[in-house]
Short mmCIF file of C-alpha atoms and ligand atoms in Angstrom, two decimals:
data_model
loop_
_atom_site.label_atom_id
_atom_site.label_comp_id
_atom_site.label_asym_id
_atom_site.label_seq_id
_atom_site.Cartn_x
_atom_site.Cartn_y
_atom_site.Cartn_z
CA MET L 2 66.64 46.90 146.38
CA LYS L 3 66.99 50.58 147.30
CA GLN L 4 63.91 52.71 146.53
CA GLY L 5 61.88 49.54 146.02
CA TRP L 6 63.10 49.19 142.44
CA GLY L 7 63.13 45.92 140.60
CA PHE L 8 66.53 44.63 139.49
CA ASP L 9 66.24 45.79 135.86
CA THR L 10 65.37 49.34 136.95
CA ALA L 11 68.27 49.40 139.40
CA ALA L 12 70.64 48.08 136.71
CA VAL L 13 69.76 51.13 134.60
CA HIS L 14 69.37 53.83 137.25
CA ALA L 15 71.08 52.91 140.55
CA ALA L 16 73.84 55.37 141.54
CA GLN L 17 73.43 57.25 138.25
CA LYS L 18 71.76 60.49 137.21
CA PRO L 19 72.34 63.03 134.42
CA ASP L 20 75.52 65.06 134.79
CA ASP L 21 74.87 68.22 136.87
CA LYS L 22 76.65 70.56 134.45
CA THR L 23 75.94 69.13 130.99
CA GLY L 24 72.79 67.05 131.47
CA ALA L 25 74.60 64.12 129.80
CA ILE L 26 72.74 60.92 130.59
CA SER L 27 75.54 58.53 129.73
CA GLN L 28 78.33 58.37 132.34
CA SER L 29 81.20 60.85 131.96
CA ILE L 30 84.69 59.37 131.86
CA VAL L 31 87.14 61.12 134.17
CA PRO L 32 90.67 60.04 133.27
CA ALA L 33 92.36 62.32 135.87
CA VAL L 34 94.86 60.80 138.28
CA ALA L 35 95.39 63.94 140.38
CA TYR L 36 92.67 66.10 142.02
CA ALA L 37 92.85 69.68 143.34
CA PHE L 38 91.56 70.55 146.81
CA PRO L 39 90.27 73.95 148.01
CA ASP L 40 92.47 73.80 151.12
CA ALA L 41 94.82 71.58 153.14
CA GLU L 42 92.07 70.65 155.62
CA THR L 43 89.81 69.18 152.92
CA ALA L 44 92.75 67.28 151.37
CA ALA L 45 93.58 65.84 154.82
CA ALA L 46 89.94 64.86 155.49
CA VAL L 47 89.64 63.04 152.14
CA VAL L 48 92.92 61.15 152.45
CA ALA L 49 92.00 60.13 156.02
CA GLY L 50 88.65 58.80 154.78
CA CYS L 51 86.65 61.28 156.90
CA GLN L 52 85.16 62.88 153.81
CA GLU L 53 84.07 61.21 150.55
CA GLY L 54 86.27 62.24 147.62
CA THR L 55 89.00 61.24 145.22
CA TYR L 56 92.62 62.14 145.83
CA TYR L 57 94.84 59.90 143.71
CA GLY L 58 94.05 57.47 140.88
CA ARG L 59 95.48 54.40 142.58
CA TYR L 60 92.96 54.76 145.44
CA GLY L 61 89.88 55.56 143.39
CA ASN L 62 88.38 57.41 140.46
CA PRO L 63 85.03 59.25 140.06
CA THR L 64 83.81 57.11 137.13
CA THR L 65 84.85 53.94 138.95
CA ARG L 66 83.18 55.24 142.14
CA THR L 67 79.81 55.50 140.37
CA LEU L 68 80.22 51.89 139.27
CA GLU L 69 81.29 50.74 142.75
CA GLN L 70 78.16 52.31 144.23
CA LYS L 71 75.99 50.70 141.58
CA ILE L 72 77.45 47.23 142.11
CA ALA L 73 77.13 47.59 145.90
CA GLN L 74 73.42 48.37 145.40
CA LEU L 75 72.87 45.49 142.96
CA GLU L 76 74.46 43.04 145.44
CA ASN L 77 72.75 44.69 148.45
CA GLY L 78 76.13 45.34 150.07
CA GLU L 79 77.36 48.34 152.07
CA ASP L 80 80.13 49.20 149.64
CA SER L 81 82.30 47.78 146.87
CA ILE L 82 85.69 48.33 145.27
CA GLY L 83 86.53 47.97 141.59
CA LEU L 84 89.86 46.30 140.79
CA SER L 85 91.93 45.46 137.73
CA SER L 86 90.71 41.84 137.35
CA GLY L 87 88.68 39.11 138.99
CA MET L 88 91.92 37.66 140.36
CA ALA L 89 92.79 41.05 141.91
CA ALA L 90 89.38 40.94 143.64
CA ILE L 91 89.80 37.33 144.82
CA SER L 92 93.35 37.76 146.10
CA SER L 93 92.49 41.08 147.80
CA ALA L 94 89.42 39.64 149.49
CA LEU L 95 91.44 36.68 150.82
CA LEU L 96 94.34 38.87 151.94
CA ALA L 97 91.90 41.13 153.79
CA PHE L 98 91.29 38.25 156.23
CA LEU L 99 94.45 36.11 156.06
CA GLN L 100 97.95 36.67 157.28
CA HIS L 101 101.02 34.61 158.10
CA GLY L 102 100.05 31.49 160.11
CA ASP L 103 96.39 31.50 159.05
CA HIS L 104 94.44 28.76 157.30
CA VAL L 105 91.69 29.06 154.69
CA LEU L 106 89.01 26.48 153.96
CA VAL L 107 88.22 26.35 150.24
CA THR L 108 85.53 24.54 148.29
CA ARG L 109 86.74 21.67 146.14
CA ASP L 110 86.39 22.89 142.62
CA VAL L 111 87.37 26.48 142.08
CA TYR L 112 88.56 28.55 139.13
CA GLY L 113 92.15 27.60 138.15
CA GLY L 114 93.57 31.07 138.94
CA THR L 115 92.06 30.93 142.44
CA TYR L 116 93.55 27.46 142.88
CA ASN L 117 96.97 28.79 141.82
CA PHE L 118 96.80 31.75 144.19
CA ILE L 119 95.81 29.56 147.14
CA THR L 120 98.25 26.72 146.48
CA LEU L 121 101.27 28.54 145.03
CA LEU L 122 101.39 32.18 146.10
CA ALA L 123 99.58 32.26 149.46
CA PRO L 124 101.84 29.55 151.02
CA ARG L 125 104.88 31.76 150.29
CA PHE L 126 103.36 34.16 152.83
CA GLY L 127 102.71 31.46 155.44
CA ILE L 128 99.04 30.81 154.62
CA THR L 129 97.81 27.19 154.61
CA PHE L 130 94.66 25.76 153.01
CA ASP L 131 92.38 22.76 152.69
CA PHE L 132 90.08 21.95 149.78
CA VAL L 133 86.87 20.52 151.19
CA ASP L 134 83.61 19.14 149.77
CA CYS L 135 81.43 22.09 150.75
CA THR L 136 78.21 20.31 149.79
CA ASP L 137 78.65 18.41 153.09
CA ALA L 138 78.12 20.44 156.29
CA GLU L 139 79.88 17.84 158.44
CA GLN L 140 83.03 17.89 156.30
CA VAL L 141 83.07 21.69 156.45
CA ARG L 142 82.69 21.73 160.24
CA ALA L 143 85.38 19.07 160.63
CA ALA L 144 87.87 20.94 158.44
CA ILE L 145 87.73 24.19 160.43
CA LYS L 146 90.93 24.54 162.46
CA GLU L 147 91.95 26.84 165.30
CA ASN L 148 93.79 29.03 162.82
CA THR L 149 91.11 29.01 160.08
CA LYS L 150 90.32 32.63 159.27
CA ALA L 151 88.05 32.42 156.23
CA ILE L 152 85.80 30.13 154.19
CA TYR L 153 86.02 30.66 150.43
CA VAL L 154 83.51 29.20 147.97
CA GLU L 155 82.34 29.46 144.40
CA THR L 156 78.76 28.53 143.48
CA PRO L 157 77.92 27.22 140.99
CA SER L 158 81.50 26.06 140.65
CA ASN L 159 83.78 26.32 137.65
CA PRO L 160 83.58 24.05 135.65
CA ARG L 161 81.45 21.34 137.30
CA LEU L 162 78.51 23.58 138.26
CA THR L 163 78.30 22.15 141.77
CA VAL L 164 75.78 24.25 143.71
CA LEU L 165 76.58 24.99 147.36
CA ASP L 166 74.00 25.83 150.02
CA LEU L 167 74.96 29.38 150.98
CA THR L 168 72.46 29.56 153.86
CA MET L 169 73.96 26.40 155.38
CA LEU L 170 77.55 27.59 154.84
CA SER L 171 76.89 31.05 156.22
CA SER L 172 75.34 29.59 159.36
CA ILE L 173 78.46 27.43 159.91
CA ALA L 174 80.65 30.48 159.24
CA LYS L 175 78.67 32.51 161.78
CA GLU L 176 78.83 29.71 164.40
CA ARG L 177 82.64 29.81 164.06
CA ARG L 178 82.87 33.59 163.55
CA LEU L 179 84.48 33.23 160.16
CA PRO L 180 83.86 35.37 157.10
CA LEU L 181 82.24 33.54 154.19
CA ILE L 182 83.60 34.80 150.85
CA VAL L 183 81.61 33.87 147.73
CA ASP L 184 82.69 34.11 144.09
CA ASN L 185 79.43 35.13 142.36
CA THR L 186 80.93 35.42 138.87
CA PHE L 187 78.90 32.64 137.25
CA MET L 188 75.59 34.04 138.50
CA SER L 189 75.88 37.86 138.59
CA PRO L 190 73.71 39.66 141.17
CA TYR L 191 70.74 39.24 138.84
CA LEU L 192 70.65 35.49 139.47
CA GLN L 193 72.04 35.21 143.01
CA GLN L 194 72.68 37.58 145.91
CA PRO L 195 74.98 35.80 148.39
CA LEU L 196 74.94 38.65 150.95
CA GLU L 197 71.17 38.20 151.26
CA LEU L 198 71.83 34.52 152.07
CA GLY L 199 74.24 35.39 154.90
CA ALA L 200 77.62 35.62 153.13
CA ASP L 201 80.00 38.37 154.27
CA VAL L 202 81.89 39.17 151.09
CA VAL L 203 81.11 38.74 147.39
CA VAL L 204 83.79 38.72 144.71
CA HIS L 205 83.30 39.02 140.98
CA SER L 206 85.24 38.71 137.82
CA ALA L 207 83.46 41.62 136.08
CA THR L 208 85.29 40.45 132.96
CA LYS L 209 82.40 38.02 132.55
CA TYR L 210 78.65 38.75 132.88
CA LEU L 211 78.82 42.11 134.69
CA ASN L 212 80.44 43.77 131.68
CA GLY L 213 79.17 41.06 129.37
CA HIS L 214 80.90 42.06 126.14
CA GLY L 215 84.36 40.50 126.35
CA ASP L 216 86.24 43.80 126.15
CA VAL L 217 87.13 44.58 129.78
CA LEU L 218 89.22 42.88 132.46
CA ALA L 219 87.94 43.86 135.93
CA GLY L 220 86.95 42.58 139.35
CA PHE L 221 84.84 43.66 142.35
CA VAL L 222 84.75 42.97 146.04
CA VAL L 223 81.45 43.77 147.81
CA GLY L 224 80.95 43.77 151.58
CA LYS L 225 81.01 45.84 154.76
CA LYS L 226 82.44 49.33 154.40
CA GLU L 227 85.31 48.66 156.80
CA VAL L 228 86.44 45.64 154.74
CA ILE L 229 86.24 47.61 151.49
CA ASP L 230 88.10 50.58 153.03
CA PHE L 231 90.84 48.23 154.25
CA ILE L 232 91.21 46.66 150.80
CA ARG L 233 91.30 50.09 149.15
CA LYS L 234 93.96 51.47 151.46
CA ARG L 235 96.09 48.54 152.49
CA ILE L 236 95.84 45.97 149.71
CA ALA L 237 94.66 47.26 146.34
CA GLY L 238 96.21 50.68 146.89
CA ASP L 239 99.58 49.34 147.99
CA LEU L 240 99.66 46.61 145.33
CA GLY L 241 98.43 49.03 142.66
CA GLN L 242 95.39 47.08 141.44
CA ASN L 243 93.08 49.96 140.54
CA LEU L 244 90.39 49.83 137.86
CA ASN L 245 90.59 52.67 135.34
CA ALA L 246 87.86 55.09 134.25
CA TRP L 247 87.47 53.84 130.68
CA GLU L 248 86.92 50.25 131.75
CA SER L 249 84.51 51.39 134.46
CA PHE L 250 82.54 53.29 131.83
CA LEU L 251 82.30 50.17 129.67
CA ILE L 252 81.04 48.11 132.61
CA LEU L 253 78.47 50.81 133.50
CA ARG L 254 77.26 50.59 129.91
CA GLY L 255 77.23 46.79 129.88
CA LEU L 256 75.40 46.61 133.21
CA LYS L 257 72.33 48.42 131.89
CA THR L 258 71.35 45.31 129.93
CA ILE L 259 72.42 42.68 132.44
CA GLY L 260 68.88 41.48 133.22
CA ILE L 261 67.97 41.03 129.56
CA ARG L 262 71.29 39.34 128.83
CA MET L 263 71.09 36.96 131.79
CA ARG L 264 67.54 35.90 130.89
CA THR L 265 68.64 35.02 127.35
CA HIS L 266 71.81 33.25 128.57
CA CYS L 267 69.63 31.16 130.93
CA ASP L 268 66.98 30.34 128.30
CA ASN L 269 69.59 29.32 125.73
CA ALA L 270 71.61 27.29 128.24
CA MET L 271 68.52 25.36 129.34
CA LYS L 272 67.76 24.42 125.72
CA VAL L 273 71.38 23.42 125.09
CA ALA L 274 71.52 21.32 128.28
CA ALA L 275 68.28 19.52 127.38
CA TYR L 276 69.63 18.77 123.88
CA LEU L 277 72.98 17.48 125.19
CA GLN L 278 71.31 15.31 127.80
CA GLY L 279 69.66 13.26 125.09
CA HIS L 280 72.76 12.85 122.88
CA PRO L 281 74.27 9.34 122.69
CA GLY L 282 77.84 10.70 122.56
CA VAL L 283 77.41 12.63 125.82
CA ALA L 284 78.01 10.69 129.02
CA GLN L 285 76.92 13.37 131.52
CA VAL L 286 75.57 16.94 131.50
CA TYR L 287 76.21 19.32 134.39
CA TYR L 288 73.59 22.07 134.48
CA PRO L 289 71.69 23.06 137.64
CA GLY L 290 68.51 23.57 135.60
CA LEU L 291 68.25 19.86 134.79
CA PRO L 292 66.14 17.89 137.30
CA ALA L 293 68.90 15.23 137.26
CA HIS L 294 71.47 17.70 138.66
CA PRO L 295 72.25 16.65 142.27
CA GLN L 296 71.51 20.13 143.66
CA HIS L 297 68.63 21.02 141.34
CA GLU L 298 66.15 21.73 144.16
CA LEU L 299 68.69 23.83 146.07
CA ALA L 300 69.48 25.77 142.87
CA ARG L 301 65.77 26.51 142.37
CA LYS L 302 65.58 27.89 145.91
CA GLN L 303 68.82 29.84 145.93
CA MET L 304 69.12 31.13 142.37
CA ARG L 305 66.73 33.18 140.27
CA GLY L 306 67.87 31.37 137.12
CA MET L 307 70.31 28.61 136.28
CA GLY L 308 72.96 30.63 134.45
CA GLY L 309 74.61 30.44 131.07
CA ILE L 310 77.28 27.80 131.64
CA VAL L 311 76.74 24.17 130.67
CA SER L 312 79.46 21.59 131.23
CA PHE L 313 79.33 18.09 129.84
CA GLU L 314 81.35 14.96 129.57
CA ILE L 315 81.75 13.53 126.10
CA LYS L 316 82.51 9.88 125.51
CA GLY L 317 86.07 9.33 124.27
CA GLY L 318 88.29 11.26 126.71
CA MET L 319 91.07 13.81 126.08
CA GLU L 320 91.52 13.38 122.29
CA ALA L 321 87.76 13.24 121.62
CA GLY L 322 87.33 16.38 123.77
CA LYS L 323 89.92 18.33 121.80
CA ALA L 324 88.66 17.06 118.41
CA PHE L 325 85.09 18.01 119.35
CA ILE L 326 85.92 21.63 120.14
CA ASN L 327 88.07 21.82 116.98
CA ARG L 328 85.00 20.87 114.88
CA LEU L 329 82.78 23.66 116.28
CA LYS L 330 82.13 26.47 113.81
CA LEU L 331 79.92 29.00 115.63
CA ALA L 332 81.21 28.46 119.17
CA MET L 333 84.72 29.83 119.62
CA ILE L 334 87.51 28.14 121.55
CA SER L 335 88.26 30.61 124.31
CA PHE L 336 89.37 30.85 127.93
CA SER L 337 86.66 33.31 128.90
CA LEU L 338 82.91 33.12 129.50
CA GLY L 339 79.86 35.36 129.87
CA ASP L 340 80.16 37.04 126.46
CA PRO L 341 77.50 37.44 123.72
CA GLU L 342 79.38 34.82 121.67
CA THR L 343 79.12 31.15 122.61
CA LEU L 344 82.56 30.18 123.93
CA VAL L 345 83.85 26.69 124.49
CA GLN L 346 86.81 25.24 126.30
CA HIS L 347 88.32 21.95 127.35
CA PRO L 348 89.31 22.43 131.03
CA ALA L 349 91.76 19.46 131.17
CA SER L 350 93.95 21.00 128.44
CA MET L 351 93.08 24.69 128.95
CA THR L 352 91.87 26.49 132.15
CA HIS L 353 92.72 23.72 134.62
CA PHE L 354 95.83 22.27 132.95
CA SER L 355 98.04 23.58 135.78
CA ILE L 356 96.27 21.38 138.37
CA PRO L 357 98.15 18.05 138.71
CA GLU L 358 96.25 15.27 136.89
CA GLN L 359 95.39 13.19 139.96
CA GLU L 360 94.06 16.22 141.81
CA ARG L 361 92.20 17.41 138.71
CA GLN L 362 90.44 14.03 138.46
CA GLN L 363 89.58 14.21 142.17
CA PHE L 364 87.93 17.60 141.54
CA GLY L 365 85.87 15.89 138.80
CA ILE L 366 87.67 17.68 135.96
CA THR L 367 87.90 14.66 133.73
CA ASP L 368 89.59 14.39 130.32
CA GLY L 369 86.35 14.51 128.32
CA LEU L 370 84.83 17.45 130.21
CA ILE L 371 83.78 20.42 128.05
CA ARG L 372 82.65 23.82 129.36
CA LEU L 373 80.30 25.80 127.20
CA SER L 374 79.52 29.45 127.89
CA VAL L 375 76.22 29.67 126.07
CA GLY L 376 75.94 33.00 124.28
CA LEU L 377 73.16 35.27 123.09
CA GLU L 378 72.81 33.82 119.59
CA ASP L 379 69.66 31.91 118.56
CA ALA L 380 69.52 28.69 120.57
CA ALA L 381 68.74 26.71 117.40
CA ASP L 382 72.00 27.86 115.79
CA ILE L 383 74.06 26.97 118.88
CA ILE L 384 72.47 23.52 118.98
CA ALA L 385 73.00 22.97 115.22
CA ASP L 386 76.69 23.76 115.72
CA LEU L 387 76.97 21.24 118.58
CA GLU L 388 75.11 18.66 116.51
CA GLN L 389 77.55 18.85 113.58
CA ALA L 390 80.56 18.58 115.94
CA LEU L 391 79.27 15.69 118.08
CA LEU L 392 80.10 12.82 115.75
CA PRO L 393 79.79 9.48 117.48
CA GLY L 394 82.03 6.72 116.16
CA PRO L 395 80.93 3.06 115.92
CA ASP L 396 81.68 2.51 119.64
CA GLY L 397 79.44 5.43 120.68
CA ALA L 398 82.43 7.60 121.71
CA ILE L 399 82.90 10.94 120.00
CA ARG L 400 85.33 10.62 117.08
CA ASN L 401 88.71 12.04 117.83
CA ASP L 402 90.13 12.38 114.34
CA ALA L 403 88.47 15.25 112.51
CA GLU L 404 90.38 14.58 109.26
CA GLN L 405 89.34 10.94 109.21
CA VAL L 406 85.72 11.93 109.62
CA LYS L 407 85.93 14.64 106.94
CA SER L 408 87.41 12.25 104.38
CA GLY L 409 84.82 9.63 105.25
CA HIS L 410 87.28 6.90 106.26
C1 PLP R 21 84.59 31.90 138.48
C2 PLP R 21 85.74 32.80 138.13
N1 PLP R 21 86.26 33.60 139.08
C3 PLP R 21 87.29 34.41 138.80
C4 PLP R 21 87.89 34.45 137.56
C5 PLP R 21 89.08 35.35 137.33
O1 PLP R 21 88.69 36.51 136.65
P1 PLP R 21 89.68 37.45 135.83
O2 PLP R 21 90.09 36.72 134.61
O3 PLP R 21 88.85 38.67 135.57
O4 PLP R 21 90.85 37.74 136.71
C6 PLP R 21 87.37 33.64 136.55
C7 PLP R 21 87.99 33.66 135.21
O5 PLP R 21 87.64 32.91 134.33
C8 PLP R 21 86.27 32.79 136.84
O6 PLP R 21 85.75 31.97 135.91
#
């Protein structure tokens, strides 16, 4: 970390200082779209990228720039760009390396929006893809084609929490001179720094832990300056995917507490995972912090903490899964994650419903799978809520008819 700071200090201070004119410690919000220049030469130098500065809101903003510099420092990257959503960051990062005729190698279980972009939109522009089990180096090597131009992974993955070995993948990527792009949304730079492990580009949905309060939609790409400059000018700028000043301010505010938040998310998630693991109505728990997780040792090496997401398979399938989340009282049914509130969702009927059933099952997104984004409430209250909703029937499966259970029949 720059200046030898620890992460928590950098989260508060990196790229920020009191305002020169007013002394204001909290970040000023600059809503301006247009900027005045002292002369034509300066305007030309800024638009050409020869001089740092802001010239038009679609290509950057001073409040957003402070945040971009802070996130670049937290991820130990050269530069970063703030965009209007995580999907804007993911699509821009992929388009920075792919064009017509190219192929991308993608890890097997990815966020549903990423899956849609890769399988539905990218092929319309002549880009092909393969989903590969990226836990297996041999399968990755074998899937690289002559026209492969990028490797894209998510670790831990959404929603199965599969942990990928980023050192192994980055060495394969380097052997084949391919960029390795990593979605670090589930971890945040507090828990994992993919660039330090050899990745080339990091993408984030800042909608989740970076902002951490469920009131901003934003994304970031972090990497080499030339990649970020290209995205700013040729992709985000031309597609109009800029992040605005107000949302950047909110993320700057949220980021100051990221270390404290992540530690509590991790502590609570570990307690929840341990509780679920012992429940008779739960067939399987996916949490990298559990010694039974297939990549537990790798996770301990690669990650500073195990994160706030716990996925688990309840006995009883689709109907039991839906009935279970309907019975929760504290946890809210929601598509998002990384907020102070505990959020729950049923991937088969919610986030991953657009993936054809057979393919969904192949990715391990089974009908009884539940994803819990463990919040910042007291762990005991989260567990008590799960306890009252996990009602095993006589066959051990979770009951699927809430009304029947309520009326005692
Ligand atoms: C791992 C991951 N990456 C990317 C995204 C997309 O982010 P956004 O909704 O900000 O576009 C999500 C959204 O849930 C996600 O879970």
